[in-house]
Coordinates of C-alpha atoms and ligand atoms in Angstrom, one line a residue:
M710 CA -0.3 14.2 -4.9
G711 CA -1.5 14.7 -1.3
T712 CA -4.2 17.3 -2.1
K713 CA -7.5 16.8 -0.4
T714 CA -10.4 15.3 -2.4
I715 CA -13.3 17.6 -3.1
V716 CA -16.4 16.7 -1.3
R717 CA -20.1 18.0 -1.8
V718 CA -21.0 21.5 -0.9
K719 CA -22.4 21.7 2.6
G720 CA -26.3 21.3 2.6
T721 CA -26.4 19.4 -0.7
Q722 CA -27.0 15.9 -1.4
D723 CA -26.0 13.2 -4.2
F724 CA -28.7 10.9 -5.1
L725 CA -27.5 7.5 -6.2
D726 CA -30.7 5.6 -5.8
L727 CA -33.5 7.7 -7.3
T728 CA -36.2 4.9 -7.1
L729 CA -38.2 6.6 -4.4
F730 CA -37.5 10.2 -5.8
S731 CA -38.7 9.3 -9.2
F732 CA -41.7 7.3 -7.7
I733 CA -42.9 10.4 -5.9
V734 CA -42.4 12.6 -9.0
R735 CA -44.3 10.1 -11.3
Q736 CA -47.2 9.7 -8.9
F737 CA -47.5 13.3 -8.5
E738 CA -47.6 13.9 -12.2
Q739 CA -50.2 11.1 -12.8
H740 CA -52.2 12.6 -9.9
V741 CA -52.2 16.3 -11.0
L742 CA -52.9 15.4 -14.5
L743 CA -56.2 14.1 -13.3
Y744 CA -57.0 17.6 -12.1
H745 CA -56.0 19.0 -15.4
F746 CA -52.7 20.7 -14.4
E747 CA -50.1 21.3 -17.0
E748 CA -46.3 21.0 -16.6
I749 CA -44.2 24.0 -16.9
E750 CA -40.5 24.6 -16.2
T751 CA -38.8 27.8 -15.2
P752 CA -35.2 28.8 -14.9
I753 CA -33.1 28.4 -11.7
L754 CA -31.7 31.8 -12.2
E755 CA -33.9 34.7 -11.5
H756 CA -33.7 38.4 -10.6
V757 CA -33.2 39.0 -6.9
E758 CA -35.7 41.7 -7.3
L759 CA -38.5 39.2 -8.0
F760 CA -38.1 37.7 -4.6
R761 CA -37.7 41.1 -2.8
R762 CA -41.0 42.3 -4.2
S763 CA -42.8 39.0 -3.7
L764 CA -41.6 37.4 -0.4
G765 CA -40.8 40.7 1.2
I766 CA -37.4 42.1 2.1
Y767 CA -37.9 41.3 5.9
T768 CA -38.4 37.5 5.3
D769 CA -35.6 35.3 6.3
V770 CA -35.5 33.8 2.7
V771 CA -34.8 37.2 1.3
S772 CA -32.9 38.8 4.0
K773 CA -30.5 35.8 5.0
E774 CA -30.9 32.9 2.7
M775 CA -30.4 34.0 -0.8
F776 CA -27.7 32.5 -3.0
L777 CA -26.6 35.6 -4.9
I778 CA -24.8 35.2 -8.2
D779 CA -22.2 37.5 -9.4
A780 CA -23.4 38.4 -12.9
H781 CA -20.1 39.6 -14.1
G782 CA -20.4 43.1 -12.6
E783 CA -23.6 44.0 -14.6
Q784 CA -25.2 46.5 -12.1
D785 CA -28.8 46.1 -12.9
E786 CA -28.6 42.2 -13.2
Q787 CA -28.4 41.1 -9.6
L788 CA -29.3 37.4 -10.0
C789 CA -29.8 34.6 -7.6
L790 CA -30.7 30.9 -7.4
R791 CA -34.4 30.6 -7.0
P792 CA -35.5 29.9 -3.3
E793 CA -39.1 28.9 -4.3
A794 CA -41.2 28.7 -7.3
T795 CA -44.4 30.7 -6.7
A796 CA -42.9 34.0 -7.7
P797 CA -41.2 32.6 -10.7
T798 CA -44.5 31.0 -11.8
M799 CA -46.3 34.2 -11.4
R800 CA -43.6 36.1 -13.3
V801 CA -44.2 33.6 -16.2
F802 CA -47.8 34.1 -16.0
L803 CA -47.4 37.9 -16.4
E804 CA -44.9 37.7 -19.2
Q805 CA -46.8 35.1 -21.2
Q806 CA -50.6 35.9 -20.4
P807 CA -51.9 32.3 -20.9
L808 CA -55.6 31.4 -20.6
L809 CA -57.3 31.7 -17.3
P810 CA -57.5 30.0 -15.0
W811 CA -54.0 28.7 -15.4
K812 CA -53.3 25.5 -13.7
V813 CA -49.6 24.5 -13.7
Y814 CA -47.2 22.3 -11.9
S815 CA -43.4 22.2 -12.0
Y816 CA -40.6 20.4 -10.1
G817 CA -37.0 21.1 -9.4
P818 CA -34.2 22.3 -7.1
M819 CA -34.6 25.2 -4.9
F820 CA -31.7 27.0 -2.9
R821 CA -31.8 28.5 0.5
Y822 CA -28.8 29.3 2.6
E823 CA -30.1 27.8 5.8
R824 CA -28.4 25.8 8.6
P825 CA -28.6 22.3 7.4
Q826 CA -30.1 19.6 9.6
K827 CA -32.3 16.7 9.3
G828 CA -34.8 17.4 6.4
R829 CA -33.3 20.7 5.8
Y830 CA -30.8 21.5 2.9
R831 CA -29.4 24.3 1.1
Q832 CA -30.3 22.8 -2.2
F833 CA -33.6 20.8 -1.9
H834 CA -36.4 19.9 -4.3
Q835 CA -40.0 20.9 -4.5
L836 CA -43.0 19.8 -6.4
N837 CA -45.0 23.0 -7.0
M838 CA -48.4 23.7 -8.2
E839 CA -50.2 27.0 -8.8
V840 CA -53.6 28.1 -10.0
V841 CA -53.7 31.6 -11.2
G842 CA -56.9 33.6 -12.1
S843 CA -59.6 32.1 -9.7
S844 CA -60.9 33.8 -6.7
S845 CA -63.3 31.1 -5.6
I846 CA -62.5 29.7 -2.3
S847 CA -63.8 26.2 -3.5
Q848 CA -60.5 26.3 -5.6
D849 CA -58.7 26.2 -2.4
S850 CA -60.7 23.4 -1.0
Q851 CA -60.1 21.5 -4.2
L852 CA -56.3 22.2 -4.1
I853 CA -56.0 21.0 -0.5
T854 CA -58.2 18.0 -1.3
M855 CA -55.9 17.1 -4.1
L856 CA -53.0 17.2 -2.1
D857 CA -54.6 15.2 0.8
R858 CA -55.5 12.5 -1.7
F859 CA -52.0 12.5 -3.1
F860 CA -50.3 11.9 0.3
H861 CA -53.0 9.5 1.4
E862 CA -54.0 7.4 -1.7
N863 CA -51.0 7.6 -4.0
L864 CA -48.3 7.6 -1.3
T865 CA -50.2 5.6 1.3
L866 CA -49.1 8.0 4.0
N867 CA -51.2 8.0 7.3
N868 CA -48.9 9.6 10.0
Y869 CA -49.6 13.3 9.0
A870 CA -51.9 16.2 9.8
L871 CA -53.2 19.1 7.9
Q872 CA -53.1 22.5 9.6
L873 CA -55.3 25.2 8.4
N874 CA -55.6 29.0 9.1
F875 CA -57.3 31.8 7.5
L876 CA -55.5 35.2 7.1
G877 CA -58.5 37.1 5.6
S878 CA -58.2 39.8 2.9
Y879 CA -55.3 42.2 2.9
A880 CA -57.5 44.8 4.6
D881 CA -58.5 42.2 7.3
R882 CA -54.9 41.5 7.8
E883 CA -54.0 45.2 8.1
N884 CA -56.6 45.5 10.8
Y885 CA -55.5 42.4 12.6
L886 CA -51.8 43.6 12.5
K887 CA -52.9 46.7 14.4
V888 CA -54.8 44.6 17.1
L889 CA -51.7 42.3 17.3
R890 CA -49.4 45.2 17.7
A891 CA -51.5 46.7 20.4
F892 CA -51.4 43.4 22.2
L893 CA -47.7 43.2 21.9
D894 CA -47.4 46.7 23.4
G895 CA -49.2 45.5 26.4
V896 CA -46.9 42.5 27.2
N897 CA -43.7 42.3 28.8
G898 CA -40.8 40.0 28.2
I899 CA -40.8 39.1 24.6
C900 CA -37.4 38.2 23.2
K901 CA -35.1 40.5 21.2
T902 CA -35.9 38.8 17.9
C903 CA -39.7 39.1 18.5
Q904 CA -39.1 42.8 19.3
E905 CA -37.6 43.2 15.9
R906 CA -40.3 41.1 14.2
K907 CA -42.9 43.4 15.8
E908 CA -41.4 46.3 13.8
K909 CA -40.6 44.5 10.6
N910 CA -42.6 41.2 10.0
I911 CA -44.9 41.1 13.0
L912 CA -46.8 37.8 12.0
R913 CA -43.4 35.9 12.3
I914 CA -43.7 36.3 16.1
F915 CA -45.8 33.1 16.0
D916 CA -42.7 31.1 14.7
C917 CA -40.7 32.0 17.9
K918 CA -39.2 29.0 19.5
S919 CA -38.7 30.5 22.9
P920 CA -41.1 29.1 25.5
T921 CA -41.5 32.4 27.1
C922 CA -42.8 34.1 24.0
Q923 CA -44.9 31.0 23.2
E924 CA -46.6 31.3 26.4
L925 CA -47.1 35.0 26.2
F926 CA -48.6 34.7 22.6
E927 CA -51.1 32.1 23.8
D928 CA -53.5 35.0 24.7
A929 CA -52.8 36.8 21.5
P930 CA -55.7 37.8 19.4
T931 CA -56.3 35.5 16.5
M932 CA -56.8 36.5 12.9
V933 CA -60.1 34.5 12.5
D934 CA -61.7 36.6 15.2
H935 CA -61.0 39.7 13.2
L936 CA -62.3 38.8 9.8
S937 CA -64.7 40.9 7.9
D938 CA -68.1 39.3 7.3
E939 CA -67.2 38.3 3.8
S940 CA -64.0 36.7 4.8
K941 CA -65.8 34.9 7.7
K942 CA -68.2 33.4 5.1
E943 CA -65.2 32.1 3.1
W944 CA -63.6 30.7 6.1
E945 CA -66.7 28.8 7.0
Q946 CA -67.0 27.6 3.4
L947 CA -63.6 26.3 3.3
Q948 CA -64.0 24.3 6.3
Q949 CA -67.4 22.9 5.2
E950 CA -66.2 21.9 1.9
L951 CA -63.2 20.1 3.3
S952 CA -65.3 18.3 5.8
L953 CA -67.9 17.4 2.9
L954 CA -64.8 15.9 1.1
S955 CA -63.7 14.0 4.2
V956 CA -60.5 15.8 4.5
T957 CA -59.3 16.0 8.1
F958 CA -57.8 19.2 9.3
S959 CA -57.0 21.1 12.4
Y960 CA -57.4 24.8 12.8
N961 CA -54.0 26.3 13.8
P962 CA -54.3 30.2 14.6
R963 CA -50.5 30.3 14.9
L964 CA -49.9 29.2 11.3
V965 CA -48.9 32.2 9.3
R966 CA -46.2 30.9 7.0
G967 CA -43.1 32.8 6.7
L968 CA -43.5 34.6 3.2
D969 CA -45.2 37.9 2.8
Y970 CA -47.6 37.3 -0.1
Y971 CA -50.3 35.2 1.6
N972 CA -53.8 36.2 2.2
K973 CA -56.9 34.1 3.2
T974 CA -56.2 30.4 3.1
V975 CA -52.8 29.1 4.5
F976 CA -52.1 25.4 5.2
E977 CA -49.3 23.0 6.1
F978 CA -49.1 19.3 6.0
T979 CA -47.0 18.2 8.9
S980 CA -45.8 15.0 10.3
D981 CA -44.4 14.2 13.8
S982 CA -42.0 11.7 12.3
L983 CA -40.0 14.3 10.7
G984 CA -38.6 15.9 13.8
A985 CA -38.1 19.7 14.1
Q986 CA -38.6 20.4 10.5
N987 CA -42.1 18.8 10.4
A988 CA -43.6 20.3 7.3
F989 CA -43.6 18.6 4.1
C990 CA -46.0 20.7 2.1
G991 CA -47.3 24.2 2.4
G992 CA -49.3 26.6 0.5
G993 CA -52.1 29.1 0.4
R994 CA -53.7 32.0 -1.4
Y995 CA -51.8 35.0 -2.8
D996 CA -54.5 37.4 -4.5
Q997 CA -52.1 40.3 -4.8
L998 CA -48.8 38.7 -5.8
A999 CA -49.3 39.7 -9.4
N1000 CA -49.7 43.3 -8.3
Q1001 CA -46.6 43.1 -6.1
L1002 CA -44.7 42.0 -9.1
G1003 CA -46.0 45.1 -11.1
S1004 CA -49.2 44.1 -12.7
K1005 CA -52.1 46.7 -12.9
Q1006 CA -54.5 43.9 -13.1
T1007 CA -55.3 41.7 -10.1
Y1008 CA -55.0 37.9 -10.6
P1009 CA -56.2 36.0 -7.6
A1010 CA -54.2 32.9 -7.3
L1011 CA -53.1 30.0 -4.9
G1012 CA -50.7 27.2 -4.8
A1013 CA -48.6 24.9 -2.8
A1014 CA -45.2 23.4 -2.6
I1015 CA -44.1 19.8 -1.5
G1016 CA -40.6 19.2 -0.2
I1017 CA -39.4 16.0 -1.8
E1018 CA -36.6 15.4 0.7
R1019 CA -39.1 15.4 3.5
L1020 CA -41.4 13.1 1.7
L1021 CA -38.5 10.8 1.1
L1022 CA -38.0 10.6 5.0
L1023 CA -41.6 9.7 5.4
L1024 CA -41.5 7.1 2.6
E1025 CA -38.3 5.4 3.2
P1026 CA -39.8 3.1 6.0
L1027 CA -42.7 2.2 3.7
R1028 CA -40.5 1.4 0.7
D1029 CA -41.3 -2.3 0.8
T1030 CA -45.1 -1.6 0.8
L1031 CA -45.0 0.8 -2.1
A1032 CA -45.9 -0.3 -5.7
L1033 CA -42.4 0.8 -6.9
P1034 CA -41.7 0.1 -10.6
Q1035 CA -40.0 -3.3 -11.1
P1036 CA -36.8 -3.2 -13.1
K1037 CA -36.9 -5.1 -16.4
P1038 CA -34.8 -8.3 -16.6
L1039 CA -31.2 -7.5 -17.3
Y1040 CA -29.1 -9.3 -19.8
V1041 CA -25.3 -9.2 -19.4
L1042 CA -23.2 -9.7 -22.5
M1043 CA -19.7 -11.2 -21.9
P1044 CA -17.3 -11.4 -24.7
L1045 CA -14.5 -13.9 -23.5
S1046 CA -11.7 -11.9 -25.2
E1047 CA -11.3 -8.7 -27.2
E1048 CA -11.6 -10.6 -30.4
Q1049 CA -15.4 -11.0 -29.5
N1050 CA -16.0 -7.4 -28.6
S1051 CA -17.3 -6.4 -32.0
L1052 CA -19.5 -9.3 -32.1
A1053 CA -20.9 -8.4 -28.7
L1054 CA -21.5 -4.9 -29.9
L1055 CA -23.5 -6.3 -32.8
I1056 CA -25.7 -8.6 -30.5
A1057 CA -26.2 -5.9 -28.0
D1058 CA -27.3 -3.5 -30.6
A1059 CA -30.0 -6.1 -31.7
L1060 CA -31.1 -6.7 -28.1
H1061 CA -31.4 -2.8 -27.5
A1062 CA -33.4 -2.6 -30.8
A1063 CA -35.7 -5.3 -29.3
N1064 CA -36.1 -3.3 -26.0
L1065 CA -34.1 -5.7 -23.9
V1066 CA -32.1 -4.1 -21.2
T1067 CA -28.7 -5.2 -22.0
D1068 CA -25.2 -4.4 -20.4
T1069 CA -22.1 -5.3 -22.2
L1070 CA -18.8 -6.1 -20.3
L1071 CA -16.0 -4.8 -22.5
D1072 CA -13.0 -4.6 -20.4
G1073 CA -11.5 -8.0 -21.0
D1074 CA -12.1 -9.4 -17.3
S1075 CA -11.9 -13.2 -16.7
L1076 CA -15.2 -15.1 -17.0
K1077 CA -15.1 -15.7 -13.3
S1078 CA -15.0 -12.0 -12.4
M1079 CA -17.5 -11.1 -15.1
M1080 CA -19.8 -13.7 -13.6
R1081 CA -19.4 -12.2 -10.1
R1082 CA -20.2 -8.7 -11.5
A1083 CA -23.4 -9.9 -13.3
N1084 CA -24.5 -11.4 -10.0
K1085 CA -24.1 -8.2 -8.2
M1086 CA -25.8 -6.3 -10.9
G1087 CA -28.8 -8.7 -10.5
A1088 CA -28.6 -10.0 -14.0
A1089 CA -31.3 -12.5 -15.1
Y1090 CA -29.2 -14.0 -17.8
A1091 CA -25.4 -14.0 -18.7
L1092 CA -24.9 -14.0 -22.5
I1093 CA -21.4 -15.5 -23.1
V1094 CA -19.6 -15.2 -26.4
G1095 CA -16.2 -16.9 -26.8
D1096 CA -14.2 -18.1 -29.7
Q1097 CA -16.3 -21.3 -29.9
E1098 CA -19.6 -19.4 -29.9
Q1099 CA -18.2 -17.0 -32.6
Q1100 CA -17.3 -19.9 -34.8
A1101 CA -20.7 -21.7 -34.3
K1102 CA -22.7 -18.4 -34.6
T1103 CA -24.2 -19.1 -31.1
V1104 CA -24.4 -17.5 -27.7
L1105 CA -24.1 -19.3 -24.5
V1106 CA -27.1 -18.3 -22.5
K1107 CA -26.9 -18.8 -18.7
N1108 CA -29.8 -18.4 -16.4
M1109 CA -28.4 -16.7 -13.3
M1110 CA -31.1 -18.0 -11.0
T1111 CA -31.0 -21.7 -11.8
G1112 CA -27.5 -21.9 -13.3
D1113 CA -28.9 -23.8 -16.3
Q1114 CA -27.1 -23.0 -19.6
E1115 CA -27.8 -23.5 -23.2
Q1116 CA -26.2 -22.7 -26.7
V1117 CA -28.6 -20.7 -28.5
A1118 CA -28.2 -19.7 -32.2
Q1119 CA -27.5 -16.0 -32.6
I1120 CA -30.3 -15.6 -35.0
D1121 CA -32.8 -17.1 -32.4
L1122 CA -31.6 -15.3 -29.4
I1123 CA -34.1 -12.5 -29.1
N1124 CA -37.0 -15.0 -29.6
Y1125 CA -35.3 -17.3 -27.0
L1126 CA -34.9 -14.5 -24.4
R1127 CA -38.4 -13.2 -25.0
R1128 CA -40.3 -16.4 -24.4
Ligands
AMP1649 P1 -42.0 27.0 1.7 O1 -41.6 27.2 0.3 O2 -41.0 27.4 2.6 O3 -43.4 27.1 1.9 O4 -41.6 25.3 1.8 C1 -42.4 24.3 1.0 C2 -42.0 23.0 1.5 O5 -40.6 22.9 1.0 C3 -41.7 22.8 3.0 O6 -42.9 22.3 3.5 C4 -40.6 21.8 3.0 O7 -41.1 20.4 2.9 C5 -39.7 22.1 1.8 N1 -38.6 22.8 2.3 C6 -38.5 24.1 2.5 N2 -37.2 24.6 2.9 C7 -36.6 23.5 2.8 C8 -35.2 23.1 3.0 N3 -34.3 24.0 3.4 N4 -34.8 21.8 2.9 C9 -35.6 20.9 2.5 N5 -36.9 21.1 2.3 C10 -37.3 22.3 2.5

């Protein structure tokens, strides 16, 4: 009828082979359970206000990248597709008031209206973990160690770096922002975007890609030089504990992360093999997020998010070396004519009850084309039932590797296949 076929939405992906994807998620689950994290799931739909308050209205995510939902004209119900999971997790915490410290993980799709490129999508998937209700900086050391072990031990990755910075308390940060603003007042030639950032979201100047700005900012004051004594101690402690646990990191004074809620520890795991979008995990501490969301009480907290698509890029070249789950042997049942379909259903039902993976070809194709299909499907055995087998109450069992075949009594089939 000449109409164009409908293709996927820009910046989204269809996954047809989920082997690696599921491997990552399963490994992650096994790993974080060892650290006594519990799984939660939160909705994809949230109030826009949740992110305005938490991430900050001047961040790219909130000002440019939100997928807003028309909630049927209900004025006070401005909804969006969640761009991240930390604020939603804190919302759940405040609504449900679970026991402290609350250590949870979740995974699912996130949505950001970004310009798609390698490793950057508009719908992507994150694994998230958050610890709510702990102010100890050792908790930060343990979370980072947990992630490093996951990438290195579980996923066998080597080609990555852990970048670390310390933003201090909110008071330190305010002081530092003044110092930074004074520094910027004294330099000439920063780009227009950085001029704007200076007014609205000053830390983001460090994300600027312009070589001129980067050069100018090389002499910028650093956060760790403007910490209070207490923060300085924590920053030292964090570095010492990571060293004690043999976690390799590099201090990056330019690492500020895009979202407003961070204080103290911020970190990113990056890999040069990813190209421009080189971070595959990021996180940090956000001790006042609960307050930003309206809580009178303060709940110190920290967390991290892993980008699954970027891990997939890193793991694809290692696929053959990973302990991916081996599929169970596949049995393909082939009724030779429609007359044998009902018998095939009965046999398949018995095989399924015995936990044997069985596919049944019910569309009346020729034996030759069914065999070809079974081959492509990677079948271990073809189970053929024709008129003759129906009469004799047997199944013709063909080993797809060797080509050997044998008539087996229907009643003995499961034992025969299991041996
Ligand atoms: P963020 O929530 O921005 O700290 O991101 C955490 C992680 O999610 C990043 O390190 C990336 O691995 C991943 N990520 C963020 N945005 C995207 C995107 N648009 N496409 C794919 N992955 C993303």
